[in-house]
Amino acid sequence: MGFDLTRFQGTVDEELICPICSGVLQDPVQAAGCEHAFCKICMNEWISRQPTCPLDRTPITPAQLVPAPRILRNLLSRLRIKCDNFVDGCQQDIKLDALMAHLEECEYNPKRPVTCEQGCSLIIPKDEMKNHNCVRELRNLVQSQHQKLIDLRREMSEHQFQLNEQKREINLLKDFMRAMRVSNPMMRDIADQMERDDLVRWSATLPRAKVTRWGGMISTPDDTLQTMIKRTLSEYNCPPHVINDLMENCHERKWPTGLNSLETRQSSRRQYENYVCKRVPGKQAVIVLHCDNQHMPEDMTIEPGLVMIFAHGVE
């Protein structure tokens, strides 16, 4: 629909008036063939009922409508129009192309967002302020947030249930594969490869770690420290079939021969920088996986890998 003619100063050229609604063109379009101009909304409604030009009956489809030429839009932009809120007291007339910007700031706009100064500080439309009740609105807000929290918890519970079901199915499949591996040598090879692939995929999700102080290595971590690291590995989806092996290999008694004593570690220090280390998220610990370190000497690695815990020096 176009703008009401009574809102404009002086006489408006008839070329700027929509033949359908008889208002000043709003968002004007024209038919590509006959070049008659109309309001976009008016013309779309017209074509939906009768696909012809309202003036000369030339067949028109929606795809044939194009924006009005710049000269027409420039003429429209120079017209001066009363503010939409003139009935509410606004006395300003502005250029048509500045109307939308003015409406956002117009102090007479009944829908202009204002801040409640009665205590709740909520932002509400100006015309609703007279019926605004801080206690009621805050209560409604609290109830709304509470319902959102309930819905979120329900959604999280459903996701957790689905996740648990998926884990259960995966574990059943792994149990089946293990049983098949015991009874069938070929299946044993396939299952072993699947587990190796799981470990490689998990390794790719971990951030690369840099050890700046190898001297901070704890070669005999206590049970509490080991439990904390194991919990973190589990939280970050360490494959279940290797998590116990990795944790057993966090103590020097399980380390490869190049690391299992202070003397051998001292003589192997030049090799440390060649390790590909993955960070145990949030901990001063790294994982040295065999699949990432096949370039290392045999006496420096172990399958499936080992955990090194540090007092400090892991970035």
PDB file of C-alpha atoms in Angstrom:
ATOM      1  CA  MET A   1       0.000   0.000   0.000  1.00  0.00           C
ATOM      2  CA  GLY A   2       1.186   3.491  -0.807  1.00  0.00           C
ATOM      3  CA  PHE A   3       1.464   6.555   1.440  1.00  0.00           C
ATOM      4  CA  ASP A   4      -1.686   8.628   2.043  1.00  0.00           C
ATOM      5  CA  LEU A   5      -1.633  11.714  -0.176  1.00  0.00           C
ATOM      6  CA  THR A   6      -2.864  13.951   2.689  1.00  0.00           C
ATOM      7  CA  ARG A   7       0.456  13.466   4.489  1.00  0.00           C
ATOM      8  CA  PHE A   8       2.449  15.297   1.802  1.00  0.00           C
ATOM      9  CA  GLN A   9       3.098  19.006   1.317  1.00  0.00           C
ATOM     10  CA  GLY A  10       1.753  20.526  -1.888  1.00  0.00           C
ATOM     11  CA  THR A  11       0.746  18.655  -5.005  1.00  0.00           C
ATOM     12  CA  VAL A  12       2.312  15.311  -5.799  1.00  0.00           C
ATOM     13  CA  ASP A  13       3.040  14.554  -9.447  1.00  0.00           C
ATOM     14  CA  GLU A  14       0.664  11.910 -10.783  1.00  0.00           C
ATOM     15  CA  GLU A  15       3.642   9.871 -12.017  1.00  0.00           C
ATOM     16  CA  LEU A  16       4.458   9.251  -8.342  1.00  0.00           C
ATOM     17  CA  ILE A  17       1.008   7.918  -7.491  1.00  0.00           C
ATOM     18  CA  CYS A  18       0.154   4.216  -7.557  1.00  0.00           C
ATOM     19  CA  PRO A  19      -2.736   3.522  -9.990  1.00  0.00           C
ATOM     20  CA  ILE A  20      -3.941   0.671  -7.778  1.00  0.00           C
ATOM     21  CA  CYS A  21      -4.159   2.212  -4.277  1.00  0.00           C
ATOM     22  CA  SER A  22      -4.065   5.922  -5.301  1.00  0.00           C
ATOM     23  CA  GLY A  23      -1.393   6.565  -2.706  1.00  0.00           C
ATOM     24  CA  VAL A  24       2.167   7.803  -3.183  1.00  0.00           C
ATOM     25  CA  LEU A  25       4.350   4.939  -4.388  1.00  0.00           C
ATOM     26  CA  GLN A  26       5.906   2.829  -1.666  1.00  0.00           C
ATOM     27  CA  ASP A  27       8.755   0.440  -2.607  1.00  0.00           C
ATOM     28  CA  PRO A  28       7.927   1.017  -6.285  1.00  0.00           C
ATOM     29  CA  VAL A  29       8.259  -1.593  -9.028  1.00  0.00           C
ATOM     30  CA  GLN A  30       7.430  -1.458 -12.697  1.00  0.00           C
ATOM     31  CA  ALA A  31       6.456  -3.871 -15.425  1.00  0.00           C
ATOM     32  CA  ALA A  32       9.442  -4.495 -17.656  1.00  0.00           C
ATOM     33  CA  GLY A  33       7.381  -4.192 -20.843  1.00  0.00           C
ATOM     34  CA  CYS A  34       5.010  -1.230 -20.385  1.00  0.00           C
ATOM     35  CA  GLU A  35       7.099   0.473 -17.631  1.00  0.00           C
ATOM     36  CA  HIS A  36       4.072   1.471 -15.555  1.00  0.00           C
ATOM     37  CA  ALA A  37       5.008   1.898 -11.880  1.00  0.00           C
ATOM     38  CA  PHE A  38       3.093   0.541  -8.855  1.00  0.00           C
ATOM     39  CA  CYS A  39       3.625  -0.134  -5.158  1.00  0.00           C
ATOM     40  CA  LYS A  40       5.297  -3.518  -4.785  1.00  0.00           C
ATOM     41  CA  ILE A  41       2.675  -4.879  -2.369  1.00  0.00           C
ATOM     42  CA  CYS A  42      -0.219  -3.566  -4.496  1.00  0.00           C
ATOM     43  CA  MET A  43       1.165  -5.110  -7.674  1.00  0.00           C
ATOM     44  CA  ASN A  44       1.894  -8.488  -6.124  1.00  0.00           C
ATOM     45  CA  GLU A  45      -1.659  -8.697  -4.793  1.00  0.00           C
ATOM     46  CA  TRP A  46      -3.027  -7.621  -8.195  1.00  0.00           C
ATOM     47  CA  ILE A  47      -1.004 -10.203 -10.130  1.00  0.00           C
ATOM     48  CA  SER A  48      -2.065 -12.972  -7.747  1.00  0.00           C
ATOM     49  CA  ARG A  49      -5.646 -12.350  -8.901  1.00  0.00           C
ATOM     50  CA  GLN A  50      -5.106 -11.141 -12.475  1.00  0.00           C
ATOM     51  CA  PRO A  51      -1.653 -11.403 -14.164  1.00  0.00           C
ATOM     52  CA  THR A  52      -1.950  -8.294 -16.316  1.00  0.00           C
ATOM     53  CA  CYS A  53      -0.968  -4.634 -16.065  1.00  0.00           C
ATOM     54  CA  PRO A  54      -3.856  -2.705 -14.395  1.00  0.00           C
ATOM     55  CA  LEU A  55      -3.517   0.112 -16.954  1.00  0.00           C
ATOM     56  CA  ASP A  56      -3.058  -1.505 -20.365  1.00  0.00           C
ATOM     57  CA  ARG A  57      -3.807  -5.193 -19.619  1.00  0.00           C
ATOM     58  CA  THR A  58      -0.391  -6.332 -20.845  1.00  0.00           C
ATOM     59  CA  PRO A  59       0.295  -9.873 -19.488  1.00  0.00           C
ATOM     60  CA  ILE A  60       2.713  -9.741 -16.520  1.00  0.00           C
ATOM     61  CA  THR A  61       4.258 -12.378 -14.249  1.00  0.00           C
ATOM     62  CA  PRO A  62       5.937 -11.696 -10.875  1.00  0.00           C
ATOM     63  CA  ALA A  63       9.332 -12.458 -12.475  1.00  0.00           C
ATOM     64  CA  GLN A  64       8.806  -9.558 -14.901  1.00  0.00           C
ATOM     65  CA  LEU A  65       8.525  -6.954 -12.139  1.00  0.00           C
ATOM     66  CA  VAL A  66      11.691  -4.900 -11.677  1.00  0.00           C
ATOM     67  CA  PRO A  67      12.605  -2.048  -9.291  1.00  0.00           C
ATOM     68  CA  ALA A  68      11.521   1.386 -10.493  1.00  0.00           C
ATOM     69  CA  PRO A  69      14.272   3.428 -12.184  1.00  0.00           C
ATOM     70  CA  ARG A  70      16.553   5.589 -10.075  1.00  0.00           C
ATOM     71  CA  ILE A  71      15.096   8.863 -11.358  1.00  0.00           C
ATOM     72  CA  LEU A  72      11.655   7.894 -10.077  1.00  0.00           C
ATOM     73  CA  ARG A  73      13.062   6.830  -6.719  1.00  0.00           C
ATOM     74  CA  ASN A  74      15.017  10.083  -6.459  1.00  0.00           C
ATOM     75  CA  LEU A  75      11.846  12.113  -7.070  1.00  0.00           C
ATOM     76  CA  LEU A  76      10.052  10.145  -4.362  1.00  0.00           C
ATOM     77  CA  SER A  77      12.906  10.609  -1.884  1.00  0.00           C
ATOM     78  CA  ARG A  78      12.637  14.412  -2.155  1.00  0.00           C
ATOM     79  CA  LEU A  79       8.959  14.521  -1.192  1.00  0.00           C
ATOM     80  CA  ARG A  80       8.254  15.777   2.322  1.00  0.00           C
ATOM     81  CA  ILE A  81       5.872  13.723   4.394  1.00  0.00           C
ATOM     82  CA  LYS A  82       4.279  14.030   7.811  1.00  0.00           C
ATOM     83  CA  CYS A  83       5.532  11.634  10.440  1.00  0.00           C
ATOM     84  CA  ASP A  84       3.422   8.487  10.988  1.00  0.00           C
ATOM     85  CA  ASN A  85       2.926   9.776  14.526  1.00  0.00           C
ATOM     86  CA  PHE A  86       1.418  13.136  13.586  1.00  0.00           C
ATOM     87  CA  VAL A  87      -1.904  12.071  15.173  1.00  0.00           C
ATOM     88  CA  ASP A  88       0.029  11.540  18.435  1.00  0.00           C
ATOM     89  CA  GLY A  89       1.547  14.999  18.350  1.00  0.00           C
ATOM     90  CA  CYS A  90       4.634  14.865  16.111  1.00  0.00           C
ATOM     91  CA  GLN A  91       4.764  18.067  14.035  1.00  0.00           C
ATOM     92  CA  GLN A  92       7.746  17.199  11.896  1.00  0.00           C
ATOM     93  CA  ASP A  93       7.684  16.690   8.160  1.00  0.00           C
ATOM     94  CA  ILE A  94      10.700  14.957   6.734  1.00  0.00           C
ATOM     95  CA  LYS A  95      12.006  13.765   3.425  1.00  0.00           C
ATOM     96  CA  LEU A  96      10.477  10.455   2.445  1.00  0.00           C
ATOM     97  CA  ASP A  97      13.836   8.678   2.311  1.00  0.00           C
ATOM     98  CA  ALA A  98      14.518   9.721   5.938  1.00  0.00           C
ATOM     99  CA  LEU A  99      11.142   8.577   7.271  1.00  0.00           C
ATOM    100  CA  MET A 100      12.211   5.175   8.613  1.00  0.00           C
ATOM    101  CA  ALA A 101      15.226   6.586  10.447  1.00  0.00           C
ATOM    102  CA  HIS A 102      13.035   9.294  11.991  1.00  0.00           C
ATOM    103  CA  LEU A 103      10.394   6.791  13.152  1.00  0.00           C
ATOM    104  CA  GLU A 104      13.002   4.830  15.107  1.00  0.00           C
ATOM    105  CA  GLU A 105      13.859   7.932  17.148  1.00  0.00           C
ATOM    106  CA  CYS A 106      10.513   9.784  17.136  1.00  0.00           C
ATOM    107  CA  GLU A 107       9.541  10.615  20.707  1.00  0.00           C
ATOM    108  CA  TYR A 108       5.847  10.415  19.739  1.00  0.00           C
ATOM    109  CA  ASN A 109       6.151   6.861  18.425  1.00  0.00           C
ATOM    110  CA  PRO A 110       3.767   4.870  20.654  1.00  0.00           C
ATOM    111  CA  LYS A 111       5.799   1.710  20.046  1.00  0.00           C
ATOM    112  CA  ARG A 112       9.174   3.308  20.797  1.00  0.00           C
ATOM    113  CA  PRO A 113      11.053   1.143  23.333  1.00  0.00           C
ATOM    114  CA  VAL A 114      11.505   2.913  26.673  1.00  0.00           C
ATOM    115  CA  THR A 115      13.072   1.844  29.944  1.00  0.00           C
ATOM    116  CA  CYS A 116      10.770   1.499  32.939  1.00  0.00           C
ATOM    117  CA  GLU A 117      11.813   3.942  35.659  1.00  0.00           C
ATOM    118  CA  GLN A 118       9.490   2.520  38.324  1.00  0.00           C
ATOM    119  CA  GLY A 119      12.003  -0.062  39.472  1.00  0.00           C
ATOM    120  CA  CYS A 120      12.164  -3.069  37.135  1.00  0.00           C
ATOM    121  CA  SER A 121      14.201  -1.389  34.341  1.00  0.00           C
ATOM    122  CA  LEU A 122      12.508  -3.533  31.700  1.00  0.00           C
ATOM    123  CA  ILE A 123      12.339  -2.155  28.156  1.00  0.00           C
ATOM    124  CA  ILE A 124       8.757  -1.962  26.907  1.00  0.00           C
ATOM    125  CA  PRO A 125       6.768  -0.109  24.193  1.00  0.00           C
ATOM    126  CA  LYS A 126       5.877   3.429  25.195  1.00  0.00           C
ATOM    127  CA  ASP A 127       2.109   2.926  24.751  1.00  0.00           C
ATOM    128  CA  GLU A 128       2.150   0.007  27.214  1.00  0.00           C
ATOM    129  CA  MET A 129       3.776   2.004  29.983  1.00  0.00           C
ATOM    130  CA  LYS A 130       0.510   3.266  31.496  1.00  0.00           C
ATOM    131  CA  ASN A 131      -0.656  -0.307  32.131  1.00  0.00           C
ATOM    132  CA  HIS A 132       2.781  -1.581  33.112  1.00  0.00           C
ATOM    133  CA  ASN A 133       3.099  -3.364  36.457  1.00  0.00           C
ATOM    134  CA  CYS A 134       6.677  -4.093  37.538  1.00  0.00           C
ATOM    135  CA  VAL A 135       5.816  -6.958  39.885  1.00  0.00           C
ATOM    136  CA  ARG A 136       3.592  -8.664  37.325  1.00  0.00           C
ATOM    137  CA  GLU A 137       6.106  -8.281  34.497  1.00  0.00           C
ATOM    138  CA  LEU A 138       9.011  -9.513  36.605  1.00  0.00           C
ATOM    139  CA  ARG A 139       6.923 -12.476  37.762  1.00  0.00           C
ATOM    140  CA  ASN A 140       6.080 -13.288  34.155  1.00  0.00           C
ATOM    141  CA  LEU A 141       9.745 -12.954  33.228  1.00  0.00           C
ATOM    142  CA  VAL A 142      10.812 -15.302  36.023  1.00  0.00           C
ATOM    143  CA  GLN A 143       8.140 -17.820  35.036  1.00  0.00           C
ATOM    144  CA  SER A 144       9.212 -17.618  31.416  1.00  0.00           C
ATOM    145  CA  GLN A 145      12.867 -18.179  32.305  1.00  0.00           C
ATOM    146  CA  HIS A 146      11.892 -21.012  34.635  1.00  0.00           C
ATOM    147  CA  GLN A 147       9.926 -22.703  31.855  1.00  0.00           C
ATOM    148  CA  LYS A 148      12.858 -22.276  29.476  1.00  0.00           C
ATOM    149  CA  LEU A 149      15.095 -23.907  32.084  1.00  0.00           C
ATOM    150  CA  ILE A 150      12.661 -26.816  32.458  1.00  0.00           C
ATOM    151  CA  ASP A 151      12.523 -27.248  28.684  1.00  0.00           C
ATOM    152  CA  LEU A 152      16.312 -27.101  28.473  1.00  0.00           C
ATOM    153  CA  ARG A 153      16.704 -29.723  31.196  1.00  0.00           C
ATOM    154  CA  ARG A 154      14.169 -31.953  29.459  1.00  0.00           C
ATOM    155  CA  GLU A 155      16.003 -31.553  26.174  1.00  0.00           C
ATOM    156  CA  MET A 156      19.347 -32.288  27.837  1.00  0.00           C
ATOM    157  CA  SER A 157      17.822 -35.344  29.520  1.00  0.00           C
ATOM    158  CA  GLU A 158      16.556 -36.616  26.162  1.00  0.00           C
ATOM    159  CA  HIS A 159      19.960 -36.017  24.575  1.00  0.00           C
ATOM    160  CA  GLN A 160      21.653 -37.822  27.460  1.00  0.00           C
ATOM    161  CA  PHE A 161      19.266 -40.760  27.092  1.00  0.00           C
ATOM    162  CA  GLN A 162      19.991 -40.944  23.358  1.00  0.00           C
ATOM    163  CA  LEU A 163      23.716 -40.708  24.044  1.00  0.00           C
ATOM    164  CA  ASN A 164      23.528 -43.493  26.628  1.00  0.00           C
ATOM    165  CA  GLU A 165      21.591 -45.647  24.166  1.00  0.00           C
ATOM    166  CA  GLN A 166      24.209 -45.037  21.504  1.00  0.00           C
ATOM    167  CA  LYS A 167      26.991 -45.903  23.945  1.00  0.00           C
ATOM    168  CA  ARG A 168      25.118 -49.068  24.951  1.00  0.00           C
ATOM    169  CA  GLU A 169      24.738 -50.104  21.318  1.00  0.00           C
ATOM    170  CA  ILE A 170      28.407 -49.376  20.638  1.00  0.00           C
ATOM    171  CA  ASN A 171      29.463 -51.418  23.656  1.00  0.00           C
ATOM    172  CA  LEU A 172      27.222 -54.297  22.541  1.00  0.00           C
ATOM    173  CA  LEU A 173      28.787 -54.135  19.101  1.00  0.00           C
ATOM    174  CA  LYS A 174      32.277 -54.107  20.615  1.00  0.00           C
ATOM    175  CA  ASP A 175      31.398 -57.078  22.835  1.00  0.00           C
ATOM    176  CA  PHE A 176      30.144 -58.904  19.769  1.00  0.00           C
ATOM    177  CA  MET A 177      33.315 -58.044  17.870  1.00  0.00           C
ATOM    178  CA  ARG A 178      35.463 -59.271  20.756  1.00  0.00           C
ATOM    179  CA  ALA A 179      33.538 -62.554  20.837  1.00  0.00           C
ATOM    180  CA  MET A 180      33.968 -62.908  17.082  1.00  0.00           C
ATOM    181  CA  ARG A 181      37.637 -62.054  17.413  1.00  0.00           C
ATOM    182  CA  VAL A 182      38.141 -64.914  19.869  1.00  0.00           C
ATOM    183  CA  SER A 183      36.354 -67.443  17.650  1.00  0.00           C
ATOM    184  CA  ASN A 184      37.524 -66.245  14.240  1.00  0.00           C
ATOM    185  CA  PRO A 185      41.136 -65.192  13.461  1.00  0.00           C
ATOM    186  CA  MET A 186      40.016 -63.096  10.482  1.00  0.00           C
ATOM    187  CA  MET A 187      37.544 -61.196  12.640  1.00  0.00           C
ATOM    188  CA  ARG A 188      40.331 -60.738  15.186  1.00  0.00           C
ATOM    189  CA  ASP A 189      42.353 -58.836  12.619  1.00  0.00           C
ATOM    190  CA  ILE A 190      39.340 -56.706  11.613  1.00  0.00           C
ATOM    191  CA  ALA A 191      38.504 -55.870  15.230  1.00  0.00           C
ATOM    192  CA  ASP A 192      42.120 -54.982  15.985  1.00  0.00           C
ATOM    193  CA  GLN A 193      42.157 -52.627  12.999  1.00  0.00           C
ATOM    194  CA  MET A 194      38.872 -51.005  14.113  1.00  0.00           C
ATOM    195  CA  GLU A 195      40.315 -50.358  17.563  1.00  0.00           C
ATOM    196  CA  ARG A 196      43.485 -48.884  16.066  1.00  0.00           C
ATOM    197  CA  ASP A 197      41.358 -46.635  13.845  1.00  0.00           C
ATOM    198  CA  ASP A 198      39.364 -45.508  16.908  1.00  0.00           C
ATOM    199  CA  LEU A 199      42.584 -44.532  18.637  1.00  0.00           C
ATOM    200  CA  VAL A 200      43.875 -42.586  15.617  1.00  0.00           C
ATOM    201  CA  ARG A 201      40.581 -40.688  15.311  1.00  0.00           C
ATOM    202  CA  TRP A 202      40.608 -39.840  19.026  1.00  0.00           C
ATOM    203  CA  SER A 203      44.220 -38.664  18.830  1.00  0.00           C
ATOM    204  CA  ALA A 204      43.239 -36.237  16.070  1.00  0.00           C
ATOM    205  CA  THR A 205      40.750 -34.536  18.440  1.00  0.00           C
ATOM    206  CA  LEU A 206      43.406 -33.740  21.053  1.00  0.00           C
ATOM    207  CA  PRO A 207      45.476 -30.534  20.990  1.00  0.00           C
ATOM    208  CA  ARG A 208      49.199 -30.822  20.322  1.00  0.00           C
ATOM    209  CA  ALA A 209      51.270 -30.317  23.466  1.00  0.00           C
ATOM    210  CA  LYS A 210      54.696 -28.777  23.984  1.00  0.00           C
ATOM    211  CA  VAL A 211      56.809 -29.834  26.937  1.00  0.00           C
ATOM    212  CA  THR A 212      59.129 -27.027  27.994  1.00  0.00           C
ATOM    213  CA  ARG A 213      60.567 -28.690  31.119  1.00  0.00           C
ATOM    214  CA  TRP A 214      61.100 -32.425  30.791  1.00  0.00           C
ATOM    215  CA  GLY A 215      62.717 -32.333  34.209  1.00  0.00           C
ATOM    216  CA  GLY A 216      59.266 -31.741  35.715  1.00  0.00           C
ATOM    217  CA  MET A 217      58.157 -35.285  34.803  1.00  0.00           C
ATOM    218  CA  ILE A 218      56.530 -37.304  37.600  1.00  0.00           C
ATOM    219  CA  SER A 219      57.652 -40.878  36.962  1.00  0.00           C
ATOM    220  CA  THR A 220      55.791 -42.439  39.923  1.00  0.00           C
ATOM    221  CA  PRO A 221      52.401 -40.629  40.182  1.00  0.00           C
ATOM    222  CA  ASP A 222      50.223 -41.551  43.163  1.00  0.00           C
ATOM    223  CA  ASP A 223      46.729 -43.092  42.905  1.00  0.00           C
ATOM    224  CA  THR A 224      44.944 -39.755  43.360  1.00  0.00           C
ATOM    225  CA  LEU A 225      46.818 -38.167  40.477  1.00  0.00           C
ATOM    226  CA  GLN A 226      46.230 -41.189  38.262  1.00  0.00           C
ATOM    227  CA  THR A 227      42.495 -41.180  39.053  1.00  0.00           C
ATOM    228  CA  MET A 228      42.234 -37.506  38.141  1.00  0.00           C
ATOM    229  CA  ILE A 229      43.980 -38.043  34.774  1.00  0.00           C
ATOM    230  CA  LYS A 230      41.872 -41.146  34.021  1.00  0.00           C
ATOM    231  CA  ARG A 231      38.669 -39.215  34.717  1.00  0.00           C
ATOM    232  CA  THR A 232      39.747 -36.481  32.303  1.00  0.00           C
ATOM    233  CA  LEU A 233      40.596 -39.003  29.580  1.00  0.00           C
ATOM    234  CA  SER A 234      37.169 -40.566  29.990  1.00  0.00           C
ATOM    235  CA  GLU A 235      35.446 -37.178  29.836  1.00  0.00           C
ATOM    236  CA  TYR A 236      37.249 -36.473  26.565  1.00  0.00           C
ATOM    237  CA  ASN A 237      36.067 -39.741  24.993  1.00  0.00           C
ATOM    238  CA  CYS A 238      39.213 -41.810  25.227  1.00  0.00           C
ATOM    239  CA  PRO A 239      38.394 -45.183  23.587  1.00  0.00           C
ATOM    240  CA  PRO A 240      37.391 -47.553  26.415  1.00  0.00           C
ATOM    241  CA  HIS A 241      39.579 -50.379  25.106  1.00  0.00           C
ATOM    242  CA  VAL A 242      42.804 -48.392  25.708  1.00  0.00           C
ATOM    243  CA  ILE A 243      42.075 -46.146  28.687  1.00  0.00           C
ATOM    244  CA  ASN A 244      43.183 -48.714  31.278  1.00  0.00           C
ATOM    245  CA  ASP A 245      46.311 -49.565  29.296  1.00  0.00           C
ATOM    246  CA  LEU A 246      47.222 -45.892  28.997  1.00  0.00           C
ATOM    247  CA  MET A 247      46.792 -45.358  32.728  1.00  0.00           C
ATOM    248  CA  GLU A 248      48.838 -48.433  33.600  1.00  0.00           C
ATOM    249  CA  ASN A 249      51.561 -46.970  31.384  1.00  0.00           C
ATOM    250  CA  CYS A 250      51.712 -43.695  33.354  1.00  0.00           C
ATOM    251  CA  HIS A 251      54.159 -45.238  35.885  1.00  0.00           C
ATOM    252  CA  GLU A 252      57.817 -45.802  35.072  1.00  0.00           C
ATOM    253  CA  ARG A 253      57.528 -49.505  35.840  1.00  0.00           C
ATOM    254  CA  LYS A 254      55.464 -49.847  32.635  1.00  0.00           C
ATOM    255  CA  TRP A 255      57.488 -47.469  30.490  1.00  0.00           C
ATOM    256  CA  PRO A 256      59.675 -48.727  27.618  1.00  0.00           C
ATOM    257  CA  THR A 257      63.290 -49.518  28.343  1.00  0.00           C
ATOM    258  CA  GLY A 258      64.513 -46.111  27.199  1.00  0.00           C
ATOM    259  CA  LEU A 259      62.477 -44.426  29.944  1.00  0.00           C
ATOM    260  CA  ASN A 260      62.012 -46.881  32.796  1.00  0.00           C
ATOM    261  CA  SER A 261      64.815 -45.614  35.016  1.00  0.00           C
ATOM    262  CA  LEU A 262      66.396 -42.295  35.879  1.00  0.00           C
ATOM    263  CA  GLU A 263      69.629 -43.342  34.221  1.00  0.00           C
ATOM    264  CA  THR A 264      68.028 -44.333  30.912  1.00  0.00           C
ATOM    265  CA  ARG A 265      65.921 -41.168  30.902  1.00  0.00           C
ATOM    266  CA  GLN A 266      69.035 -39.065  31.350  1.00  0.00           C
ATOM    267  CA  SER A 267      70.760 -40.768  28.413  1.00  0.00           C
ATOM    268  CA  SER A 268      67.614 -40.458  26.230  1.00  0.00           C
ATOM    269  CA  ARG A 269      66.956 -36.772  26.844  1.00  0.00           C
ATOM    270  CA  ARG A 270      68.095 -35.827  23.358  1.00  0.00           C
ATOM    271  CA  GLN A 271      65.196 -37.893  21.970  1.00  0.00           C
ATOM    272  CA  TYR A 272      62.418 -36.139  23.917  1.00  0.00           C
ATOM    273  CA  GLU A 273      61.948 -33.264  21.484  1.00  0.00           C
ATOM    274  CA  ASN A 274      61.100 -35.776  18.735  1.00  0.00           C
ATOM    275  CA  TYR A 275      57.998 -37.011  20.568  1.00  0.00           C
ATOM    276  CA  VAL A 276      54.579 -36.130  19.152  1.00  0.00           C
ATOM    277  CA  CYS A 277      52.753 -35.303  22.384  1.00  0.00           C
ATOM    278  CA  LYS A 278      49.026 -34.743  22.772  1.00  0.00           C
ATOM    279  CA  ARG A 279      47.692 -32.651  25.667  1.00  0.00           C
ATOM    280  CA  VAL A 280      45.481 -34.113  28.352  1.00  0.00           C
ATOM    281  CA  PRO A 281      42.998 -31.199  28.339  1.00  0.00           C
ATOM    282  CA  GLY A 282      43.353 -28.904  31.313  1.00  0.00           C
ATOM    283  CA  LYS A 283      46.073 -30.996  32.975  1.00  0.00           C
ATOM    284  CA  GLN A 284      49.857 -30.905  33.243  1.00  0.00           C
ATOM    285  CA  ALA A 285      50.029 -34.205  31.383  1.00  0.00           C
ATOM    286  CA  VAL A 286      50.624 -35.500  27.861  1.00  0.00           C
ATOM    287  CA  ILE A 287      49.844 -38.675  25.961  1.00  0.00           C
ATOM    288  CA  VAL A 288      52.514 -40.235  23.766  1.00  0.00           C
ATOM    289  CA  LEU A 289      50.612 -42.611  21.490  1.00  0.00           C
ATOM    290  CA  HIS A 290      52.379 -45.293  19.534  1.00  0.00           C
ATOM    291  CA  CYS A 291      50.337 -44.474  16.401  1.00  0.00           C
ATOM    292  CA  ASP A 292      51.719 -40.899  16.496  1.00  0.00           C
ATOM    293  CA  ASN A 293      55.309 -41.880  17.254  1.00  0.00           C
ATOM    294  CA  GLN A 294      56.252 -44.697  14.923  1.00  0.00           C
ATOM    295  CA  HIS A 295      59.259 -42.613  13.921  1.00  0.00           C
ATOM    296  CA  MET A 296      60.718 -43.007  17.419  1.00  0.00           C
ATOM    297  CA  PRO A 297      63.162 -45.771  18.465  1.00  0.00           C
ATOM    298  CA  GLU A 298      61.509 -48.931  19.802  1.00  0.00           C
ATOM    299  CA  ASP A 299      62.906 -48.379  23.279  1.00  0.00           C
ATOM    300  CA  MET A 300      61.144 -44.990  23.470  1.00  0.00           C
ATOM    301  CA  THR A 301      57.559 -46.077  22.690  1.00  0.00           C
ATOM    302  CA  ILE A 302      55.033 -48.657  23.779  1.00  0.00           C
ATOM    303  CA  GLU A 303      51.609 -49.721  22.529  1.00  0.00           C
ATOM    304  CA  PRO A 304      49.028 -48.298  22.701  1.00  0.00           C
ATOM    305  CA  GLY A 305      50.939 -45.434  24.292  1.00  0.00           C
ATOM    306  CA  LEU A 306      51.934 -43.939  27.590  1.00  0.00           C
ATOM    307  CA  VAL A 307      50.891 -41.045  29.802  1.00  0.00           C
ATOM    308  CA  MET A 308      53.484 -38.617  31.135  1.00  0.00           C
ATOM    309  CA  ILE A 309      52.423 -36.474  34.080  1.00  0.00           C
ATOM    310  CA  PHE A 310      54.358 -33.312  34.959  1.00  0.00           C
ATOM    311  CA  ALA A 311      54.554 -30.987  37.915  1.00  0.00           C
ATOM    312  CA  HIS A 312      54.956 -28.096  35.464  1.00  0.00           C
ATOM    313  CA  GLY A 313      56.226 -27.286  31.995  1.00  0.00           C
ATOM    314  CA  VAL A 314      53.381 -28.401  29.662  1.00  0.00           C
ATOM    315  CA  GLU A 315      51.968 -25.886  27.179  1.00  0.00           C
TER     316      GLU A 315
END
